[in-house]
Each structure stands twice: as structure tokens, then as C-alpha cells.
Coordinates of C-alpha atoms in Angstrom, one line a residue:
X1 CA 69.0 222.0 196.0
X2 CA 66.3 220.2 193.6
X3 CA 63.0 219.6 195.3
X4 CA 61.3 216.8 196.3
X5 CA 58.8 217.2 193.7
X6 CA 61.7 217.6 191.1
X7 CA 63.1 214.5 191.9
X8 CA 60.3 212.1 191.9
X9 CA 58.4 213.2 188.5
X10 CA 61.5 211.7 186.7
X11 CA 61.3 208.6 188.6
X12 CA 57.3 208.2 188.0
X13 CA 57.9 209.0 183.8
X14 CA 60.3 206.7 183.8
X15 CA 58.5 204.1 185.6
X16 CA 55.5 204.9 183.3
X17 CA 57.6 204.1 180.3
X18 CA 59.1 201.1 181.4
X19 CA 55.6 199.8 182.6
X20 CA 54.2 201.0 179.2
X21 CA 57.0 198.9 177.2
X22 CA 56.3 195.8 179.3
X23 CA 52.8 195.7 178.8
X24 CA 53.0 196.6 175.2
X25 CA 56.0 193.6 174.7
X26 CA 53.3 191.3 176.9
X27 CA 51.0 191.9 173.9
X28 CA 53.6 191.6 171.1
X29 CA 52.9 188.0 169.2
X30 CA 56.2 185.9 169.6
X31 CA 57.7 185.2 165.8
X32 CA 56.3 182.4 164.0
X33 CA 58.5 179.0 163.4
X34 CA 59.2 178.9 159.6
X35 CA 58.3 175.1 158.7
X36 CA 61.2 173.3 157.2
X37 CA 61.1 173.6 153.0
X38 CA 61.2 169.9 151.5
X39 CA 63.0 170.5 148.1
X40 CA 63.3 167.0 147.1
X41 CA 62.5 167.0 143.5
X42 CA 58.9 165.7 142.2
X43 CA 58.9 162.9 139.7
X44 CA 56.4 161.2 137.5
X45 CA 56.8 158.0 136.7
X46 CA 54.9 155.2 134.6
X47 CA 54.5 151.6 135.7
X48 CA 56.5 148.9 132.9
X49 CA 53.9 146.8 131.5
X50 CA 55.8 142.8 129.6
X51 CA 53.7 141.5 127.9
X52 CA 54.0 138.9 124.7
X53 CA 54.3 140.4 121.1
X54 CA 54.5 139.7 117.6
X55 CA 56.7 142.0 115.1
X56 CA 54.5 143.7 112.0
X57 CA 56.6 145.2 109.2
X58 CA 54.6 148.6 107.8
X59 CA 55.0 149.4 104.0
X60 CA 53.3 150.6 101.3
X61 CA 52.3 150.4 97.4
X62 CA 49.6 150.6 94.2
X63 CA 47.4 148.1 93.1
X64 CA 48.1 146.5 90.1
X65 CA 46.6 142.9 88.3
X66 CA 48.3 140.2 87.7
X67 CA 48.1 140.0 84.5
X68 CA 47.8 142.7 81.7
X69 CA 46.9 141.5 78.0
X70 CA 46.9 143.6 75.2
X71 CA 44.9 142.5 72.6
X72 CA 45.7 142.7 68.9
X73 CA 44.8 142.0 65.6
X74 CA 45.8 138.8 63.9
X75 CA 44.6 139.3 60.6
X76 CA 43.3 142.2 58.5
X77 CA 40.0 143.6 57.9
X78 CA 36.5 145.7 59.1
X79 CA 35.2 145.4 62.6
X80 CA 31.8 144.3 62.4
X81 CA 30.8 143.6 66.1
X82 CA 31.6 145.0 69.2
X83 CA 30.5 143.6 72.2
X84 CA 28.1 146.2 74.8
X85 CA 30.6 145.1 77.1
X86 CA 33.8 145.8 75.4
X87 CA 33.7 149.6 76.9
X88 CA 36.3 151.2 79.3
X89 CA 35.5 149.6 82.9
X90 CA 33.5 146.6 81.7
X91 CA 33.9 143.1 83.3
X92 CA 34.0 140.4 80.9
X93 CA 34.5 136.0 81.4
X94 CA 37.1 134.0 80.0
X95 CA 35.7 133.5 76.0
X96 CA 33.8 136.1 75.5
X97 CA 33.1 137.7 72.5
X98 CA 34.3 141.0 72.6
X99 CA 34.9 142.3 69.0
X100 CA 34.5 140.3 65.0
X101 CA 36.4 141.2 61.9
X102 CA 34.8 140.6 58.9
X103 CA 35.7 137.1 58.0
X104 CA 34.4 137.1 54.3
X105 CA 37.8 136.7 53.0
X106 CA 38.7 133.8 55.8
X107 CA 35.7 132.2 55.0
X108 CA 36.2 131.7 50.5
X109 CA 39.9 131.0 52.3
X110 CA 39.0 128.3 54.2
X111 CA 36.8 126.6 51.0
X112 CA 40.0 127.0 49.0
X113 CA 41.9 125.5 51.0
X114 CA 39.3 122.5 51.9
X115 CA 39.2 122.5 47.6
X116 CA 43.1 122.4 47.3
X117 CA 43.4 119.2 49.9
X118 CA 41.0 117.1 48.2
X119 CA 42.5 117.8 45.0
X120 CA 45.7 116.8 46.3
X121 CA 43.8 113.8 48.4
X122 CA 42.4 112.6 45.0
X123 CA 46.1 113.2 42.8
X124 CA 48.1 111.2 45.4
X125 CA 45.0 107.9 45.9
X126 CA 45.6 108.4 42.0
X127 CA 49.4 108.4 42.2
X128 CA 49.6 105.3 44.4
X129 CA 47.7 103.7 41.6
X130 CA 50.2 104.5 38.8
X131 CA 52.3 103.1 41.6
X132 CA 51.1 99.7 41.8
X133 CA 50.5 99.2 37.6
X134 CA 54.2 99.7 37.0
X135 CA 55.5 97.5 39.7
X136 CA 52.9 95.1 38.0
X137 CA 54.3 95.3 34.6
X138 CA 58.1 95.6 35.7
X139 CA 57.1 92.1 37.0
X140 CA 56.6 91.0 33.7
X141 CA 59.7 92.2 32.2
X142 CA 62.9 88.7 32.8
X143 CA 66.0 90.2 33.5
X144 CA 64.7 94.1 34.1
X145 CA 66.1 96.1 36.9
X146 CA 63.3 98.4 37.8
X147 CA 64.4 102.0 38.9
X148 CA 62.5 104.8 41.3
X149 CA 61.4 106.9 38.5
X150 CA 60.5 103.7 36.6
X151 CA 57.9 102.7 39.7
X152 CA 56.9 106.1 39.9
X153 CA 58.1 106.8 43.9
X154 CA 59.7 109.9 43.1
X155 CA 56.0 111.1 41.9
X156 CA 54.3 109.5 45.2
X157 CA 56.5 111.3 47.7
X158 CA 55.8 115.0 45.3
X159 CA 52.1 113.7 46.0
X160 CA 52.3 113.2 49.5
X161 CA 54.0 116.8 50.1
X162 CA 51.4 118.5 47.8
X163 CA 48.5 116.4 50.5
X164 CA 50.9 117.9 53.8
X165 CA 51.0 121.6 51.8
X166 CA 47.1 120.9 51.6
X167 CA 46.6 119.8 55.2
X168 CA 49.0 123.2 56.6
X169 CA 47.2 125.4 54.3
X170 CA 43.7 124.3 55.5
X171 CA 44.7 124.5 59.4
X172 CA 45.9 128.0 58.3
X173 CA 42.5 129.1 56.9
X174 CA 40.7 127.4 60.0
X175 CA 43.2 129.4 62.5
X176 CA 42.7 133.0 60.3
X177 CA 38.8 132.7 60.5
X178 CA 39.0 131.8 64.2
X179 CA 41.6 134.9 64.6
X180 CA 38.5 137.2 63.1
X181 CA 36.6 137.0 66.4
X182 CA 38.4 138.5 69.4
X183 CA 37.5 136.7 72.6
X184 CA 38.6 137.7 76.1
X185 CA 41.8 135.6 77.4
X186 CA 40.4 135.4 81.0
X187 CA 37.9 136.7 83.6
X188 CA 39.2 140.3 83.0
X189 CA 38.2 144.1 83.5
X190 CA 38.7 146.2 80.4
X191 CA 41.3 149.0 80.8
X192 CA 40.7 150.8 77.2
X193 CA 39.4 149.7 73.2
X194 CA 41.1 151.6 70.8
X195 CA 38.6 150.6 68.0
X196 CA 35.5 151.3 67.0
X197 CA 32.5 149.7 65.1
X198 CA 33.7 150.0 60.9
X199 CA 37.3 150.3 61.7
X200 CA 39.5 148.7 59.2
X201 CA 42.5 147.1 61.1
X202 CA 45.6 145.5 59.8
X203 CA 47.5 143.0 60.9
X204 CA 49.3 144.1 64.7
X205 CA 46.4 146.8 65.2
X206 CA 46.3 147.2 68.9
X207 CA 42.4 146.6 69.8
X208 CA 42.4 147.4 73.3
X209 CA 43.8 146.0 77.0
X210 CA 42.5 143.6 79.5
X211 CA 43.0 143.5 83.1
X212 CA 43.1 140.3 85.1
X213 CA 40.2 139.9 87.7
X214 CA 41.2 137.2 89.4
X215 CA 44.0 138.3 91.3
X216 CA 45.7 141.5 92.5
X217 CA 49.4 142.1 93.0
X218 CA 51.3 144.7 95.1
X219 CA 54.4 145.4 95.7
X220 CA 56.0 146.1 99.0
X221 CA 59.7 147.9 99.4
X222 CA 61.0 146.2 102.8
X223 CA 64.2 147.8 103.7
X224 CA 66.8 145.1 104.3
X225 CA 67.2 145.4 108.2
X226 CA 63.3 145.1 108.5
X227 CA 63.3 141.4 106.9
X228 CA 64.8 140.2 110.1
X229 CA 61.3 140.3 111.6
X230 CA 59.4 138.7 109.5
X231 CA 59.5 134.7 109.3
X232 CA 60.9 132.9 106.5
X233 CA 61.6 136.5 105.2
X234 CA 57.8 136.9 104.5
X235 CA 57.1 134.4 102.0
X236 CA 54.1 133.2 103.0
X237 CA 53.1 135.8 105.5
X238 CA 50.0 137.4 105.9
X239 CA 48.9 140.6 104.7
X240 CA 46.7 143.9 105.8
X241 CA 46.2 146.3 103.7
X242 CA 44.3 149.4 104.3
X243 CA 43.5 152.1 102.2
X244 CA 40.5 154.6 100.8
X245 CA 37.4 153.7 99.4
X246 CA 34.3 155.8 98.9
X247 CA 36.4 158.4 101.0
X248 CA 36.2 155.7 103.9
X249 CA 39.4 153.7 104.7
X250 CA 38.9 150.1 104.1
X251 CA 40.9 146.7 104.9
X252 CA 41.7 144.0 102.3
X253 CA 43.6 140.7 103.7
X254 CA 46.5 139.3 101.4
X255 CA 49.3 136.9 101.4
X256 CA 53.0 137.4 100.5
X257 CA 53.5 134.9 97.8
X258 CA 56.9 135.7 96.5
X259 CA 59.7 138.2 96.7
X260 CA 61.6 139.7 93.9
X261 CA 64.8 138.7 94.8
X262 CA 67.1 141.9 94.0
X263 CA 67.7 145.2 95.8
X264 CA 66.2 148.3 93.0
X265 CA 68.8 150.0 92.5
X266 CA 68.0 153.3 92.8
X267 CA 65.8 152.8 96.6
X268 CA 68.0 150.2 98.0
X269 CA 64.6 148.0 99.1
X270 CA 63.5 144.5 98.8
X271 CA 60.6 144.2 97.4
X272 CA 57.9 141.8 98.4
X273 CA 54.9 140.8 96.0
X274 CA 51.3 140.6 97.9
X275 CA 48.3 138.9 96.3
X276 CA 44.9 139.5 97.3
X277 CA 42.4 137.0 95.6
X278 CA 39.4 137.9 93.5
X279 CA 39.7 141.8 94.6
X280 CA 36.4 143.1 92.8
X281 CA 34.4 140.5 94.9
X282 CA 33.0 139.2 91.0
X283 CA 33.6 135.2 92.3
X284 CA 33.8 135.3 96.2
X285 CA 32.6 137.4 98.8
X286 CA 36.2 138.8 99.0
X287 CA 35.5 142.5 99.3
X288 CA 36.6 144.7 102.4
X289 CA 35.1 145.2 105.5
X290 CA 32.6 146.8 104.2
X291 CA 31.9 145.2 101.5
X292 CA 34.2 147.6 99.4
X293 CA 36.2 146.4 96.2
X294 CA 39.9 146.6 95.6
X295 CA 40.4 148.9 92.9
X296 CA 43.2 148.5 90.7
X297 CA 45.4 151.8 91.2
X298 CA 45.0 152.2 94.6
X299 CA 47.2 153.3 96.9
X300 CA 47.7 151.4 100.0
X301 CA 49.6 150.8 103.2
X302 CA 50.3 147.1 104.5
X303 CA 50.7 145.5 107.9
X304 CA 52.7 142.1 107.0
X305 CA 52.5 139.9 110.2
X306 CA 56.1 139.2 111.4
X307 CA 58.1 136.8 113.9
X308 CA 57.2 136.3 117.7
X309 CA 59.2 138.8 120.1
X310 CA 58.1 137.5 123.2
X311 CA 58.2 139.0 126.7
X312 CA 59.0 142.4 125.8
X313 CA 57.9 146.1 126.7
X314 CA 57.2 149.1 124.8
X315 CA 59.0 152.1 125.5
X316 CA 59.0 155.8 124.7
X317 CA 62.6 156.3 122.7
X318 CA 63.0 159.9 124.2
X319 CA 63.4 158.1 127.8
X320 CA 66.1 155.9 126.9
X321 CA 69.9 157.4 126.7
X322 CA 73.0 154.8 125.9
X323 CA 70.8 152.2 126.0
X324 CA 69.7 153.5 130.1
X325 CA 66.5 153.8 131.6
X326 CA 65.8 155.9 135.0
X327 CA 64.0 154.0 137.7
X328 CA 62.6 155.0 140.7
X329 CA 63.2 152.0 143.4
X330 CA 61.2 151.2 146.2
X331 CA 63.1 153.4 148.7
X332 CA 62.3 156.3 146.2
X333 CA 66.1 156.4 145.0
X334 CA 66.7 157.0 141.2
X335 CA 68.6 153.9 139.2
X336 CA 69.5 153.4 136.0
X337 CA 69.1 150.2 134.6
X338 CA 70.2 148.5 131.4
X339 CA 68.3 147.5 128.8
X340 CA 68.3 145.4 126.0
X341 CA 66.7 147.0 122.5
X342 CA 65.1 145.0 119.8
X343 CA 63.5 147.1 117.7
X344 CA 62.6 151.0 117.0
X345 CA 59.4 151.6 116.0
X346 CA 58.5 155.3 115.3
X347 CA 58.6 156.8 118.7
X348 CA 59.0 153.7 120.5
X349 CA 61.4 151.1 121.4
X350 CA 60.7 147.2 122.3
X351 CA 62.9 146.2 125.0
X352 CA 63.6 142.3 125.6
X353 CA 65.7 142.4 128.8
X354 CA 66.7 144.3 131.6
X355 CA 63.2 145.6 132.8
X356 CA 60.7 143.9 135.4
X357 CA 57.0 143.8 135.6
X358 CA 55.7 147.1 137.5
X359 CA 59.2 149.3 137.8
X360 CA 58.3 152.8 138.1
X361 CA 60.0 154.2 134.9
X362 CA 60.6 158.2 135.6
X363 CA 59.0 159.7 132.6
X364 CA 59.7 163.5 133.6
X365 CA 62.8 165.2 133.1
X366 CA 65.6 165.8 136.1
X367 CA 67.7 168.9 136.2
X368 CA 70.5 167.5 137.4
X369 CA 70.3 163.4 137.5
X370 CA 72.4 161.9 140.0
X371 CA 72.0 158.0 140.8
X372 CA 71.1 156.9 144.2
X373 CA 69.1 160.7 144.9
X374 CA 65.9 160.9 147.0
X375 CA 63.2 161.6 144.9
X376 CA 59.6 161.8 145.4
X377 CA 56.2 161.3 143.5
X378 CA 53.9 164.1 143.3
X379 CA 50.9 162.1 145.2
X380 CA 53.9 162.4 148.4
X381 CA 54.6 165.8 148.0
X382 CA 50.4 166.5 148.4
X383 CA 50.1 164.1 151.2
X384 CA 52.9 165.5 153.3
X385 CA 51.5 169.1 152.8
X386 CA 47.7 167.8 154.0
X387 CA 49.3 166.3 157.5
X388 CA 51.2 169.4 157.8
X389 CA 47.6 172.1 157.5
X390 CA 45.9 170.6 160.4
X391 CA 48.6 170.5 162.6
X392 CA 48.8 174.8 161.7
X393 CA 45.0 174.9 162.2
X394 CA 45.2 172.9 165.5
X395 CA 48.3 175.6 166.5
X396 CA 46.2 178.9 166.0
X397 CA 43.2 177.8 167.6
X398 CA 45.2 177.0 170.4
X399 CA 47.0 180.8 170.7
X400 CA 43.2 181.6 170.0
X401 CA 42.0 180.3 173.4

């Protein structure tokens, strides 16, 4: 038989134990409550901004004049002035001097030919005479039927042509010694002078080339869907043009003042003809900004000032897809709306309709876009988590006490 001591040692371990795993399952910290995990997905959106707009068509082209003159020689013989400013990048006035051929041979010319009129002056007064003595004496003659060689009219008229052959030959003379001093044709810059001082030139010698300096031409390849926004397609429209001066860039206004009326061939454009007034500033204070000159040759872009759009907004393309936009309404749901396009420009689009003042246009991408899903915006997300801490903090102080 077990003894009293044998049987109540079990029972005292076993109480021990089960004591023991109470108090150390009093001290055990019940599980924490996992909060709930919002996955809503975050979106960033951009408010839609309308506001009133006017259309500029961008292009591009050289500066050229308006008018290029080459001068040549008229008549033959040895330069014998040159004007100091008849040099490669001089500006000259309208009737300048700018070179003389020696007119020695003009000048005896010009005496001959003053000699050979009044010779032919003096013949004819002296033919008309002859004239009037045989009409005189046929007068006297009964019965006598006077002919034109008999009253000398045949000798008059030969008189007359030799005074006209007189009068041409003398203008010629006058118009040869004029042609021996080279004047400029207008207000002009000079490109080049291809002679020097004791050249000899003939007759169709080129002498050198003349650039207008009163206005500036450039033309402007519009491609044909672009004309649509500009008003009366751009005749008459003003111009910006921009480019380098002095390694600075510069702006020069202009006006569209005609277009060229055919599609070149080989680009497919239109091409529009700008004219900026007086563009070395030599007249008028017509210089850039800065005070800087239009230089013929230079490359520039243009800004040509183009119809009214009106109440439109300007969109990034990449967020528009078959002609849909994604919204964020106010309950935080994603729409798409419709829009209406205008016009591209670059990386942008102008939409004229289906868009009001302040949506909230989603300008982040969606994984997978379904319309009418919850969304929210990333200020939401951050507010949500800060209500959440202090209720935590407020939790563990409690278990603290």
C-alpha cells in the first residue's frame, strides 16, 4: 500500500504546476488587434484651369532683303574712283557715288554729237529755205504743175530725219557719260565689289551687289493644317521673331505682308513672306530689344499671332486616351469625361469642351482603371494615418497604468 506521503507529493507538484502556468498565463500580454489595412489606391490629381486664348503658329527661316541689285557696267573703260564706302559691309544712300569710269571718250562723244545736231539744225533751217524759193518761182511759171522733187519736200523730210538721227545720237552720248559714274540704286548695304581702282571693264562687267536697307524679308513654311489658326490665313498678322545676336537671343517684330501662294514641292508647306521694316535701325529706332540689328542671314524662329480660341484648357497629351480624360469627382470616385480637342501643341493639347473649372484631373497612372472606383488623394491617406497614432499612443499608456 502507497503511503500517505506517496500520495500527496503528486498532488502538491501538480498543484505547483498548474499554479505556476496560471500565474505565468496572468502575466502573458493578450495579442494585439491588427488595424484594418486601407488599400484604396492613392492619386494625384491637378485642378483644370479655362481660361481665354489666342492660337500662335511657330516656324522658322533666314533673313534675306528685299531687294538684291547687281550692279554692272554700261559702257566700257578704266575705273577711276571708288568710293571709301564702296567696301564689303558698307552702308551707302540712294545716289551715291560709289565707283567712275573714265568718261574721256563719253565726253569728245557727247561734243560730237552736240556738233552733228547743229549741223543738221543748220542743213534743214537751210533746206526749208530752198523750200520756200521754189514754191516762189513755180508760182511764176502759167500752166506748170509743180512736183515734190520740184519743191524740194523729198530733201526737207531727208533733213528732218538727219535733225531726229542728231537729237537720238546726242541723248545717246548724254546717257553713256551719265552711265560712267555708278551710283547706288537705293538706301543699300554692300554685299561684295568685284573691281578695283585701274580696272578696265567692258560692257556687262559685274561691279559688285547691293543689298536693300530698307526692308527685310523672311520666309515662313506653314504647314497646310496650321493655316487654320491664323486669321485671314495670316496676311496681315503680326510677327515675333527671335533669334541670336552678340550670342544673346534677341526679338524683332514683323508683319506678314503676303503669302506665296503654292505648296514647294519638295516640303509640302506654304510659305508665308514676313517684313520687318528698316532692320539695321539706319532710319528708325527699329532695332531689337536691346537695341540689336537684324542681320541679313540670320537664322530665326517666328511666333505669328493667330485666331482667338476662347474658353479653353491646356492639357498634358500623355493624359488623354480616345479623346478621355480621368476625373476624380467629389465623392472621390474616378470618371472619365469627354473632351473636345482643338489643337496639339508639342506635349499639350487645348481642349474647348467637355471640362469645367476646378475638376480634379488624375495625373498619376492607375494599375488597373475601373470607372466609378474609390480612390483617394495622398493628403487623405496622411490624414487618416495621424488620427489613427494617437488613438495607439492613448491604448499603451492605458495597458501602462
Amino acid at each position: 500500500m502507497a503511503t500517505k506521503k506517496q500520495i500527496i507529493l503528486p498532488i502538491v507538484v501538480i498543484a505547483v504546476g498548474v499554479a505556476g502556468f496560471i500565474g505565468m498565463s496572468a502575466m502573458k500580454k493578450p495579442p494585439e488587434e491588427k488595424e484594418e489595412l486601407d488599400t484604396t489606391p492613392l492619386v494625384s490629381v491637378q485642378a483644370v484651369e479655362i481660361h481665354p486664348m489666342s492660337f500662335a503658329v511657330s516656324s522658322y527661316g533666314v533673313v534675306s532683303a528685299k531687294y538684291e541689285t547687281e550692279l554692272v557696267s554700261q559702257v566700257n573703260g578704266e575705273i577711276v574712283y571708288l568710293s571709301e564706302a564702296f567696301v564689303k559691309g558698307g552702308f551707302v544712300k540712294k545716289g551715291d557715288v560709289l565707283a567712275k569710269i573714265d568718261p574721256s571718250d563719253y565726253e569728245a562723244a557727247l561734243i560730237d554729237a552736240k556738233a552733228n545736231m547743229a549741223s543738221a539744225r543748220a542743213t534743214l533751217v537751210q533746206e526749208k529755205a530752198f523750200g520756200k524759193v521754189a514754191e516762189e518761182e513755180w508760182k511764176r511759171i502759167e500752166n506748170g504743175v509743180p512736183t515734190e522733187l520740184s519743191l524740194r519736200k523729198p530733201q526737207l523730210a531727208q533733213e528732218v530725219a538727219k535733225l531726229n538721227s542728231s537729237e537720238a545720237g546726242l541723248k545717246r552720248a548724254n546717257r553713256n557719260l551719265e552711265r560712267t559714274i555708278i551710283k547706288a540704286p537705293y538706301d543699300a548695304l554692300i554685299e561684295a565689289r568685284n573691281i578695283g581702282l585701274g580696272s578696265y571693264v567692258s560692257m556687262g562687267t559685274p561691279l559688285g551687289k547691293v543689298l536693300s536697307t530698307a526692308h527685310a524679308e523672311i520666309r515662313l513654311p506653314i504647314a497646310d493644317k496650321e493655316l487654320q489658326f491664323l486669321d485671314s490665313k495670316g496676311k496681315g498678322a503680326e510677327v515675333v521673331l527671335t533669334g541670336e545676336f552678340a550670342g544673346q537671343m534677341q526679338q524683332w517684330p514683323a508683319t506678314i505682308v503676303r503669302s506665296e501662294g503654292v505648296i514647294d514641292n519638295r516640303s509640302r508647306m506654304t510659305y508665308l513672306v514676313a517684313e520687318v521694316v528698316d532692320p539695321y535701325g539706319l532710319k528708325t529706332n527699329s532695332k531689337g530689344s536691346n537695341g540689336s540689328e537684324l542681320r541679313y542671314g540670320t537664322y530665326v524662329t517666328a511666333s505669328i499671332d493667330g485666331s482667338h480660341a476662347g474658353q479653353v484648357a491646356e492639357l498634358p497629351r500623355h493624359l488623354v486616351i480616345n479623346n478621355q480624360v480621368a476625373i476624380l469627382d467629389h465623392e472621390g470616385k474616378l470618371r472619365y469625361k469627354d473632351i473636345t480637342i482643338v489643337r496639339q501643341i508639342g506635349s499639350k493639347v487645348i481642349v474647348s469642351a467637355g471640362l469645367e473649372e476646378g475638376a480634379n484631373l488624375i495625373t498619376s497612372a492607375l494599375d488597373y482603371p475601373i470607372e466609378g472606383m474609390q480612390l483617394a488623394l495622398p493628403q487623405e491617406a496622411t490624414l487618416d494615418d495621424d488620427t489613427k497614432e494617437p488613438q495607439a499612443t492613448q491604448l499603451a499608456m492605458e495597458e501602462k497604468d
